[in-house]
Short mmCIF file of C-alpha atoms in Angstrom, two decimals:
data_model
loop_
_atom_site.label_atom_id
_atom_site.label_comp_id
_atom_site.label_asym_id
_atom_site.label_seq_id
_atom_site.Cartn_x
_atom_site.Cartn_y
_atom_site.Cartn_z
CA UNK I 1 0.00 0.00 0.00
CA UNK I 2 2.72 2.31 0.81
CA UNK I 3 4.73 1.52 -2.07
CA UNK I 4 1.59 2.03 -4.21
CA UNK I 5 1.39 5.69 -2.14
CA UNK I 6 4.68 6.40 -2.96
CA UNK I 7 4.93 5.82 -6.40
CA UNK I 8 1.84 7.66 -7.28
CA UNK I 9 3.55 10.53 -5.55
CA UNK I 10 6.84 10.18 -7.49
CA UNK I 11 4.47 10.06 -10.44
CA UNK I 12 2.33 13.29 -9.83
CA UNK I 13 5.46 14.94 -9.16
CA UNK I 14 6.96 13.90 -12.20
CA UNK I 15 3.31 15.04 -13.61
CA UNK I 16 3.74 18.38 -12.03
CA UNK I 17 7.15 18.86 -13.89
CA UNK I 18 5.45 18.49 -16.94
CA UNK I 19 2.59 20.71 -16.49
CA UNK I 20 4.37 23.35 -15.50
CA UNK I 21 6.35 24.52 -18.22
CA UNK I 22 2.92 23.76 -20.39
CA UNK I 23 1.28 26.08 -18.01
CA UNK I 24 4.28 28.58 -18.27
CA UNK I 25 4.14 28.11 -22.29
CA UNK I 26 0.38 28.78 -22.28
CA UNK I 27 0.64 32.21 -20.59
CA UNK I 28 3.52 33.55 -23.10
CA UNK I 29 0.38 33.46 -25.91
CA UNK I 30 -0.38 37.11 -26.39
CA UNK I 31 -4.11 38.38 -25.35
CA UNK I 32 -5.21 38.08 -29.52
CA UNK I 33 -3.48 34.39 -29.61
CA UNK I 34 -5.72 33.57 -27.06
CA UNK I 35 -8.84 35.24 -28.00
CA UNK I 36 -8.57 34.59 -32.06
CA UNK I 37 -6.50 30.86 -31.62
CA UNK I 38 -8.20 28.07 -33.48
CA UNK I 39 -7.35 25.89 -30.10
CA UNK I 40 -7.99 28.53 -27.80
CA UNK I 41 -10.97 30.80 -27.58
CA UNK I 42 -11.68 30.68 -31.14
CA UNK I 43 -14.24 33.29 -30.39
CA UNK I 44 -13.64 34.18 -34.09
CA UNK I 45 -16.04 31.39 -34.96
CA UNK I 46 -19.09 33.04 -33.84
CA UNK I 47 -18.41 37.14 -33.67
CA UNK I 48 -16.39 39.74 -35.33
CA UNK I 49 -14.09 41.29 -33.63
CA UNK I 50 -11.55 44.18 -35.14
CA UNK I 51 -8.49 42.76 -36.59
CA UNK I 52 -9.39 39.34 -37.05
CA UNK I 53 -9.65 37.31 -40.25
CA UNK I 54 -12.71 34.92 -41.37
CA UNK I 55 -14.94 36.27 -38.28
CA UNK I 56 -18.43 33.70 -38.18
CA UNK I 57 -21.84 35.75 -38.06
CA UNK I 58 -23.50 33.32 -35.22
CA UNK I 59 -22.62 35.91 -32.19
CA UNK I 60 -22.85 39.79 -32.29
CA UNK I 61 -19.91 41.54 -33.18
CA UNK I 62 -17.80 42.21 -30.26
CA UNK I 63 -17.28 46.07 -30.68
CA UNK I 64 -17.70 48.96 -27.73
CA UNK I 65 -17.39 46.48 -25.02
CA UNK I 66 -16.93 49.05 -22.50
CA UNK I 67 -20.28 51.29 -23.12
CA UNK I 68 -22.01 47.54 -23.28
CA UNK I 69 -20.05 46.38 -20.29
CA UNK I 70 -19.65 49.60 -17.90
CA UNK I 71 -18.83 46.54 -15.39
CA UNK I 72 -16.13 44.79 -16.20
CA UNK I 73 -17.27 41.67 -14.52
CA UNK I 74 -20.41 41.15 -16.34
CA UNK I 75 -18.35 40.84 -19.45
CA UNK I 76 -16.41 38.23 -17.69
CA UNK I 77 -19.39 36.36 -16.45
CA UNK I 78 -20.89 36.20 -20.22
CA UNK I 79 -17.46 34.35 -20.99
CA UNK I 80 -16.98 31.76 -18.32
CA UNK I 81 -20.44 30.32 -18.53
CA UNK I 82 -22.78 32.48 -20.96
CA UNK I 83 -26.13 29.76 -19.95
CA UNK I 84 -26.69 31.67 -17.11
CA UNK I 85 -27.51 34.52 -18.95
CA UNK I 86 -29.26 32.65 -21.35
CA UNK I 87 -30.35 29.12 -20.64
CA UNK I 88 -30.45 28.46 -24.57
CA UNK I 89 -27.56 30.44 -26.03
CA UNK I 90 -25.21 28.29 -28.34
CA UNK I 91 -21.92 29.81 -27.00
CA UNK I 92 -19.91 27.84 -24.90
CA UNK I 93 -19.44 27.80 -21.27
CA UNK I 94 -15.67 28.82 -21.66
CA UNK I 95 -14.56 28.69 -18.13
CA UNK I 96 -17.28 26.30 -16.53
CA UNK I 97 -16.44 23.68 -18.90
CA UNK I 98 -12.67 24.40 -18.79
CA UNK I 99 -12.39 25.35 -22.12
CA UNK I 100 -10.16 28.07 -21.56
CA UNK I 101 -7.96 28.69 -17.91
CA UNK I 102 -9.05 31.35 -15.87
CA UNK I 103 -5.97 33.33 -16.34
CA UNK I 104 -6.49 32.65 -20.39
CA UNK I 105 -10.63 34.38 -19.45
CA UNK I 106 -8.71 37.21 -18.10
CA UNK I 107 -6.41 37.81 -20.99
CA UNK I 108 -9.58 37.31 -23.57
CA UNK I 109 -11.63 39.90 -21.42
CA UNK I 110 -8.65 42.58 -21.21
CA UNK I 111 -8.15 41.75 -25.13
CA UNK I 112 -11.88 42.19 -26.20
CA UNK I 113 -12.35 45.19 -23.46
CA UNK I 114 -10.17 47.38 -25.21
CA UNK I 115 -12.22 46.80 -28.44
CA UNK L 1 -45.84 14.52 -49.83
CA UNK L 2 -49.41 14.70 -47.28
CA UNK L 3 -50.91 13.14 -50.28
CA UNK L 4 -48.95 10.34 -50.29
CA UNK L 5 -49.54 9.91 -46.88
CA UNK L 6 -53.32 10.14 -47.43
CA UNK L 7 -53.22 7.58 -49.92
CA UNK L 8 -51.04 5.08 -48.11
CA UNK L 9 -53.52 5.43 -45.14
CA UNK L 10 -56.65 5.15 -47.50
CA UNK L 11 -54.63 1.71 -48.72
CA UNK L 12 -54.23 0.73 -45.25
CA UNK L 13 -57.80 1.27 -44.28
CA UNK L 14 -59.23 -0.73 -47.73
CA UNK L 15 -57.06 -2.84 -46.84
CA UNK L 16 -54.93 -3.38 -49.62
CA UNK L 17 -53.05 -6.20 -50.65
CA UNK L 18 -50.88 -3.57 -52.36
CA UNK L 19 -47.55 -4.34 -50.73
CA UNK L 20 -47.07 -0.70 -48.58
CA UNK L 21 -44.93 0.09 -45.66
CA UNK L 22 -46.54 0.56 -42.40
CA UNK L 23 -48.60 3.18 -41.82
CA UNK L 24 -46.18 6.49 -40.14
CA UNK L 25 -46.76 6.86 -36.68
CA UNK L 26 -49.18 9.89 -36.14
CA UNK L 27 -46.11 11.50 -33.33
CA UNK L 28 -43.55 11.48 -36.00
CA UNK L 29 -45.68 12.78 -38.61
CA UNK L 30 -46.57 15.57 -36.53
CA UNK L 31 -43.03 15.87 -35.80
CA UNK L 32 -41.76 15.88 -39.35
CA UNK L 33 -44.69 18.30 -40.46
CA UNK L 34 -43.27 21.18 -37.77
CA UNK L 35 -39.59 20.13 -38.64
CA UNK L 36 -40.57 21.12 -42.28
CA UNK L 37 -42.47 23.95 -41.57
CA UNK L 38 -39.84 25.61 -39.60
CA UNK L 39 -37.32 25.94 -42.55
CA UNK L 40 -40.14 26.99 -44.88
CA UNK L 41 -40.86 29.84 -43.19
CA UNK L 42 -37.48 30.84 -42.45
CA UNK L 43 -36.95 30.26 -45.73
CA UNK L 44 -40.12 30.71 -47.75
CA UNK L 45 -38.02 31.28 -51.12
CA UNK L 46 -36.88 27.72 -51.43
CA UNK L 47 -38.95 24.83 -52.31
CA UNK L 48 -38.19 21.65 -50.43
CA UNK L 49 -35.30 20.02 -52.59
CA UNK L 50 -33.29 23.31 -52.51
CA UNK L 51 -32.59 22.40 -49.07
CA UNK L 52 -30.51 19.62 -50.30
CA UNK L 53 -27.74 21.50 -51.37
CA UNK L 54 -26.19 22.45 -47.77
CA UNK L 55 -24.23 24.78 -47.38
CA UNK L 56 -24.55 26.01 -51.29
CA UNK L 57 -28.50 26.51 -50.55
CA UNK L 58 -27.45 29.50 -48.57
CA UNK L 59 -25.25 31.24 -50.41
CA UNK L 60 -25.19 32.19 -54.72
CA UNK L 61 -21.90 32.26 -55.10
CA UNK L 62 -20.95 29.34 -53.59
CA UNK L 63 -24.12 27.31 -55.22
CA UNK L 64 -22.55 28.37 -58.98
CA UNK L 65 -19.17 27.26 -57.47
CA UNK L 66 -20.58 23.87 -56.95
CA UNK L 67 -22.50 23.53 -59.65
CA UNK L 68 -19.65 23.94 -61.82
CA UNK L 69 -17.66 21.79 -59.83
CA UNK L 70 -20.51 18.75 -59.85
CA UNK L 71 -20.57 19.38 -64.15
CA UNK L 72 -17.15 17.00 -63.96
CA UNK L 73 -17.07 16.32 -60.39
CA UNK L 74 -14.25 14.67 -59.01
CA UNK L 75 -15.48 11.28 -57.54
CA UNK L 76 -16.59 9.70 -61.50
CA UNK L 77 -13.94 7.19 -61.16
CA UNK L 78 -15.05 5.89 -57.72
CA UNK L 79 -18.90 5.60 -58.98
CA UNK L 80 -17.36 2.98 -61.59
CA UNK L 81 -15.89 1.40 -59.15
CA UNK L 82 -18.91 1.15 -56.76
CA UNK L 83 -20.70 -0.31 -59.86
CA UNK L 84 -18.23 -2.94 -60.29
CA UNK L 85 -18.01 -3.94 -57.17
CA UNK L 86 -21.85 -4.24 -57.08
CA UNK L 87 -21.54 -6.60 -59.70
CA UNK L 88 -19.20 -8.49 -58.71
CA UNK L 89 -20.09 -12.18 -57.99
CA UNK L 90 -19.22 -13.89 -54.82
CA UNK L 91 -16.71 -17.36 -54.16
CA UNK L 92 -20.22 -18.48 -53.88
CA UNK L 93 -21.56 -16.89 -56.82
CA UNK L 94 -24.21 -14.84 -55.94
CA UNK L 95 -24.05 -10.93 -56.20
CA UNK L 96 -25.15 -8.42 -53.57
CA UNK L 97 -28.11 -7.70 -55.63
CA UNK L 98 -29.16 -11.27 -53.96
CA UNK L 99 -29.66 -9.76 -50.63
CA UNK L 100 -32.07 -6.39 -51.47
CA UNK L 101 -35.38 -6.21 -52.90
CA UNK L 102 -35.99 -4.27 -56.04
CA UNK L 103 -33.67 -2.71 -59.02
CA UNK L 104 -31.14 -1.38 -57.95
CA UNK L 105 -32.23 2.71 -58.31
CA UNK L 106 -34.65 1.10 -55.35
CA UNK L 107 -32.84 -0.24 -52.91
CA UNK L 108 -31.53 3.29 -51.25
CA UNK L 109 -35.06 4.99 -50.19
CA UNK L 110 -35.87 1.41 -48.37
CA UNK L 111 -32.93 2.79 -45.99
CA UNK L 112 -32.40 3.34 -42.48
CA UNK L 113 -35.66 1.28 -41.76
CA UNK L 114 -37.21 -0.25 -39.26
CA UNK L 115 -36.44 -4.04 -38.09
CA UNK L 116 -39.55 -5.33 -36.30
CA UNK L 117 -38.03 -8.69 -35.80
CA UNK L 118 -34.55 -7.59 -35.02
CA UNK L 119 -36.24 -5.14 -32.78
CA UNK L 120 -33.15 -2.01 -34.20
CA UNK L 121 -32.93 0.10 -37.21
CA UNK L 122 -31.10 -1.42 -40.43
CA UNK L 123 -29.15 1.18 -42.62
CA UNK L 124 -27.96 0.28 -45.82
CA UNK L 125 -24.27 0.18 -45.09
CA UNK L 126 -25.16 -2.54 -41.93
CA UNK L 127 -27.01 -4.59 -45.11
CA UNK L 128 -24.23 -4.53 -47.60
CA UNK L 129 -21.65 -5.87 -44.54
CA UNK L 130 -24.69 -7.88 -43.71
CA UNK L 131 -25.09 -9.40 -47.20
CA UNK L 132 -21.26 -10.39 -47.35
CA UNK L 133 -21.38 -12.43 -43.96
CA UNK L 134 -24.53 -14.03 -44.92
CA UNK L 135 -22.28 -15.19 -48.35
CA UNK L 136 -19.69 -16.37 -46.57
CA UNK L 137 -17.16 -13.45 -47.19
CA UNK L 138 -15.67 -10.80 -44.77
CA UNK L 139 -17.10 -7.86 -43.73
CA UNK L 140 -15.37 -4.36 -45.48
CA UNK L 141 -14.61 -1.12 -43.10
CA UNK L 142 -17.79 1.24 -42.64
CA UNK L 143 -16.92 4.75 -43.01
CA UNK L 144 -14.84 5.38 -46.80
CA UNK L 145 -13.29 2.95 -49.01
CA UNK L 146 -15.31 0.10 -50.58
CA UNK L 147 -18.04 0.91 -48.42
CA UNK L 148 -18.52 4.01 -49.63
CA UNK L 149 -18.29 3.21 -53.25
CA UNK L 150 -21.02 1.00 -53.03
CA UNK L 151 -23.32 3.19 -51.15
CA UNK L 152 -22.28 6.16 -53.08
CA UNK L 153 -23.13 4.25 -56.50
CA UNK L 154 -26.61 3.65 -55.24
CA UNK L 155 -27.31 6.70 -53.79
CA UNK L 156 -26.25 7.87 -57.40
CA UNK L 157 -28.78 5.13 -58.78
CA UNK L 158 -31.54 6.34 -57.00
CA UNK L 159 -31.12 10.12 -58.04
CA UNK L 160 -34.73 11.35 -57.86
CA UNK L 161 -36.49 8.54 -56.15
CA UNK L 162 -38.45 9.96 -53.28
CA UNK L 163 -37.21 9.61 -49.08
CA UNK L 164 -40.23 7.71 -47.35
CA UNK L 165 -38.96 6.23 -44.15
CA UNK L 166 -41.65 4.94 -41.75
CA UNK L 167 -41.68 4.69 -38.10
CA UNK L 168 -44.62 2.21 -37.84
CA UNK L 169 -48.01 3.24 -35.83
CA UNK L 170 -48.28 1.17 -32.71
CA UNK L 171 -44.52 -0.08 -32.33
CA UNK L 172 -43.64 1.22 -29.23
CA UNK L 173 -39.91 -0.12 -30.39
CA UNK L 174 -39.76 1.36 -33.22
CA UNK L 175 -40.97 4.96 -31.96
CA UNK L 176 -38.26 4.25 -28.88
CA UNK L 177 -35.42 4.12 -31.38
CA UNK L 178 -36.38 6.82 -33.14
CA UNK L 179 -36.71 9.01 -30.14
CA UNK L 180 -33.65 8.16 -28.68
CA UNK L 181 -32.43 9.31 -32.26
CA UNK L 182 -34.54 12.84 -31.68
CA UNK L 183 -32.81 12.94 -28.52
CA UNK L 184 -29.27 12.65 -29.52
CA UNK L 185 -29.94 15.39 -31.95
CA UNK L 186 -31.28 18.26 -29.77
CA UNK L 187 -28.52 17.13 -26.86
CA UNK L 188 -26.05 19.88 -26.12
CA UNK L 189 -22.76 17.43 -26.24
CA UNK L 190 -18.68 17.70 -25.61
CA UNK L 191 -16.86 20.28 -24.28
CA UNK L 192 -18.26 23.12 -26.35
CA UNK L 193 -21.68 22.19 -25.05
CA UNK L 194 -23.41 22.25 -28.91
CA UNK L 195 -26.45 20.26 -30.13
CA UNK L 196 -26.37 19.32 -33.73
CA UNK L 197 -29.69 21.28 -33.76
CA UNK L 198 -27.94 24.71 -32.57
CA UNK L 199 -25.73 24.75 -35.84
CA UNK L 200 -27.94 23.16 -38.19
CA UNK L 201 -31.36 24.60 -37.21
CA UNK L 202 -30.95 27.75 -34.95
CA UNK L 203 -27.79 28.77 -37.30
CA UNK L 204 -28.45 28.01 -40.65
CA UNK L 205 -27.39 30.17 -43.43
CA UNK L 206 -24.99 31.63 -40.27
CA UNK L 207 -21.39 31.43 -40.95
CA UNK L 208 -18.72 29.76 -38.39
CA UNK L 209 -15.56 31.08 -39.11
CA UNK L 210 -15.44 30.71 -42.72
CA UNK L 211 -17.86 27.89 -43.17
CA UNK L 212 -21.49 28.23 -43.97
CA UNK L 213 -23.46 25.92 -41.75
CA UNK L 214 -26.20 23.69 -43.90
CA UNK L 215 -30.02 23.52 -43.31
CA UNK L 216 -30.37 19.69 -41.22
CA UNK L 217 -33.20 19.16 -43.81
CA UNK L 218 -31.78 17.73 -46.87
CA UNK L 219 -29.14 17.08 -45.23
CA UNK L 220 -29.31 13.19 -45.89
CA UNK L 221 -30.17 13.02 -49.40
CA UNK L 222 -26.46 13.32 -50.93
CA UNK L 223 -24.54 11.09 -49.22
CA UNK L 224 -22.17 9.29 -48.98
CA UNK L 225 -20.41 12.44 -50.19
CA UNK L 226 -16.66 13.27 -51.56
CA UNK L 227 -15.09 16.00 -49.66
CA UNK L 228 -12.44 17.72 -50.27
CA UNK L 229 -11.42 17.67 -46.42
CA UNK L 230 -11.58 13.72 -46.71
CA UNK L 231 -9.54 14.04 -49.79
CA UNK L 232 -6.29 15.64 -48.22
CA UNK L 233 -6.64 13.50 -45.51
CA UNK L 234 -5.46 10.67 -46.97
CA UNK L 235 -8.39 8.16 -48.59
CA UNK L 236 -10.09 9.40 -51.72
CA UNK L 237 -12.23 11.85 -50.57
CA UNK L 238 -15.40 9.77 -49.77
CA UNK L 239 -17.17 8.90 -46.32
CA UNK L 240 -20.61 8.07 -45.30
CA UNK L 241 -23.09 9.52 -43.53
CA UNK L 242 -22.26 7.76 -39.90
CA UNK L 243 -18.01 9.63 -40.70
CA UNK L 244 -19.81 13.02 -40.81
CA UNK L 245 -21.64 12.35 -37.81
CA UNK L 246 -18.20 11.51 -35.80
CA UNK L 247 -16.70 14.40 -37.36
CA UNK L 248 -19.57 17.05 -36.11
CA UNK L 249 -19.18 15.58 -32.74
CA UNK L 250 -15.26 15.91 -32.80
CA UNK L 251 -15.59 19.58 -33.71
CA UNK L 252 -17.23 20.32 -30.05
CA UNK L 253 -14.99 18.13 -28.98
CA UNK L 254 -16.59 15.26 -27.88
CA UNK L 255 -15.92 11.88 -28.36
CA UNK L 256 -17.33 10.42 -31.64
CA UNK L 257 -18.99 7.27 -30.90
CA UNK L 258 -18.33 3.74 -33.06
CA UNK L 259 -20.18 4.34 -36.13
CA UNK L 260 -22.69 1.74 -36.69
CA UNK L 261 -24.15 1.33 -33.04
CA UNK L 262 -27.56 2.35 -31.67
CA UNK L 263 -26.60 5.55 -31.38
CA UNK L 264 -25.33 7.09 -34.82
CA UNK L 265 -27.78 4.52 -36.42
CA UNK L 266 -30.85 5.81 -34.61
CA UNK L 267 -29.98 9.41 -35.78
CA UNK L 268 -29.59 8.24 -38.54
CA UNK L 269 -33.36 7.13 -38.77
CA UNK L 270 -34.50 10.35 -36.99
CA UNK L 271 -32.63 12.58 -39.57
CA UNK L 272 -33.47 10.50 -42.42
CA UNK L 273 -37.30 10.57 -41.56
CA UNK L 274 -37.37 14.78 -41.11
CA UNK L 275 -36.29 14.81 -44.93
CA UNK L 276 -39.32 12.41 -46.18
CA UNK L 277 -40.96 13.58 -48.85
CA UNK L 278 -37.19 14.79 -50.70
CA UNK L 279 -35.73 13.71 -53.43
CA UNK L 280 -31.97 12.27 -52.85
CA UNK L 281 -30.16 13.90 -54.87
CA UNK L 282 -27.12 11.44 -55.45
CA UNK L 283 -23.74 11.71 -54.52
CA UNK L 284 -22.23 15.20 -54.13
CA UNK L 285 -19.07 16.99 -53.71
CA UNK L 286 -18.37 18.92 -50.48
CA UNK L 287 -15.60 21.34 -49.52
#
């Protein structure tokens, strides 16, 4: 039993060294990377947002985020789970379903706040 | 199309030795009549086969595109081959032609349907594997290849010949399989949390990224199709209806089930019955 203890925690150590530098290689992706990546937000799939290519027409464009967000927050709630707003919307839960970290929701929110 | 219906059920209730399918459950009738309602008033331009045409029904350009394309489209070769391998005897001698009722432009409209005995849905890929084991010789893969070939030359065959899959009154089996088909298709799914029905009913005509998404009615009546995606893959280019499914579920990344098991073949039957009344339009090329 102990030995079985043991080498799981040689193993999720040995996990940890590799998630790490992933972790550390995620957050060097700039605030667009992460908002316009294929892999990442993709959030180009549904809206238009200024300066990205091949924007989908299923969301609103994301334009004047500030006079439509005066909080902050709120715009950050819409991204981590958008059903709670609306029960039936079609885009994803982003950070209740893990989709994106939360440090990745907070570089998508500064990116698109500034838009 | 309601006059067919009428008909059939006037058959049913002189009772007719005219050999017809079961009578349509009364629930899925009502179910395919608001199905095909919906899209004709969202789109009240198009007449029912338009809808065929996916993605292309939405968008001029891209219809003339494909149009051109389908004048010498690229999957000829591949028809031939289907056709051949149609024909092709058996070590025992028979051909596949043994195993299905009708000429051959016939055979593709009797599919998915409904196996009272076997108590699941057939589709016509299960009853071409179906019809080698039964001869003795080994199953082929499901999704391109061979398979494909065959299913695409029929589909070809039957260019014109009208979708009429029933769901019989009365079995409870029948309407179970075909709801847990419904079901599947209006489940939000994978980590993107998307339904099939919020890109190919609340969405259509929408684009996703540069992709136009295609009207779920009609959606059946071309397949299996060639696609250029497919074709730089590696394969030629062709897949069947139950690859397409997998793929759609990848995209929201969820896990694509085994293709041919309850629950890709009961969509199957559910999507196949909301386009009754269609024409299938044979094989097609895709992007």
């Amino acid at each position: 039993m102990k030995k079985i203890i043991s080498s799981i925690s040689a193993v999720s150590a040995l996990a940890a060294l590799f998630v790490m530098p992933l972790e550390a290689g995620a957050k060097e992706m700039t605030d667009e990377e992460v908002t316009f990546g294929r892999k990442a937000g993709n959030c180009l799939a549904c809206h238009m947002i200024p300066g990205g290519n091949l924007p989908g027409t299923i969301g609103p464009p994301l334009l004047a985020m500030k006079a439509r967000f005066p909080n902050k927050a709120d715009l950050r709630a819409q991204i981590w789970d958008a059903t709670v707003k609306n029960p039936h919307t079609i885009m994803p839960p982003f950070g209740k379903h893990g989709i994106l970290t939360e440090g990745q929701i907070d570089q998508v929110v500064n990116y698109i706040y500034s838009k | 199309m309601k006059k067919n219906i009428t008909i059939i059920a006037l058959a049913a209730l002189l009772g007719s030795s005219v050999a017809i399918a079961a009578q349509q459950s009364a629930q899925v009738q009502a179910d395919i009549d608001a199905f095909q309602n919906h899209f004709k008033a969202k789109f009240p331009e198009m007449d029912l086969d338009d809808f065929s045409k996916g993605p292309y029904s939405m968008n001029e350009d891209k219809l003339m595109q494909f149009e051109n394309i389908m004048e010498m489209p690229p999957f000829e070769d591949s028809l031939d081959k289907g056709e051949q391998l149609w024909n092709t005897a058996f070590k025992n001698g028979k051909t596949y032609s043994s195993c299905f009722n009708g000429p051959v432009e016939k055979i593709r409209t009797q599919f998915p349907r409904w196996n009272a005995e076997a108590g699941k849905v057939e589709n016509l890929e299960a009853m071409i594997n179906k019809c080698r084991t039964d001869n003795g010789e080994k199953k082929i893969g499901w999704k391109k290849g061979k398979m494909a070939f065959i299913s695409a030359y029929l589909t070809t065959a039957a260019t014109g010949e009208e979708i009429n899959v029933i769901v019989p009154e009365g079995d409870e089996k029948a309407l179970a399989a075909y709801n847990k088909g419904k079901k599947f298709f209006y489940s939000k799914r994978g980590q993107l949390n998307l339904s099939c029905a919020n890109c190919h009913i609340d969405s259509v005509g929408k684009k996703i990224r540069g992709d136009i998404l295609s009207p779920a009615l009609g959606q059946i009546t071309h397949f299996p199709v060639w696609r250029g995606k497919w074709m730089r893959k590696k394969g030629n280019g062709f897949g069947t209806i139950q690859r397409r499914y997998g793929g759609c579920n990848k995209q929201v990344r969820a896990k694509p089930f085994k293709v041919h098991k309850d629950e890709y073949t009961n969509l199957e039957f559910f999507h196949t019955v909301m386009s009754n009344g269609m024409e299938i339009s044979g094989t097609e090329y895709r992007q």
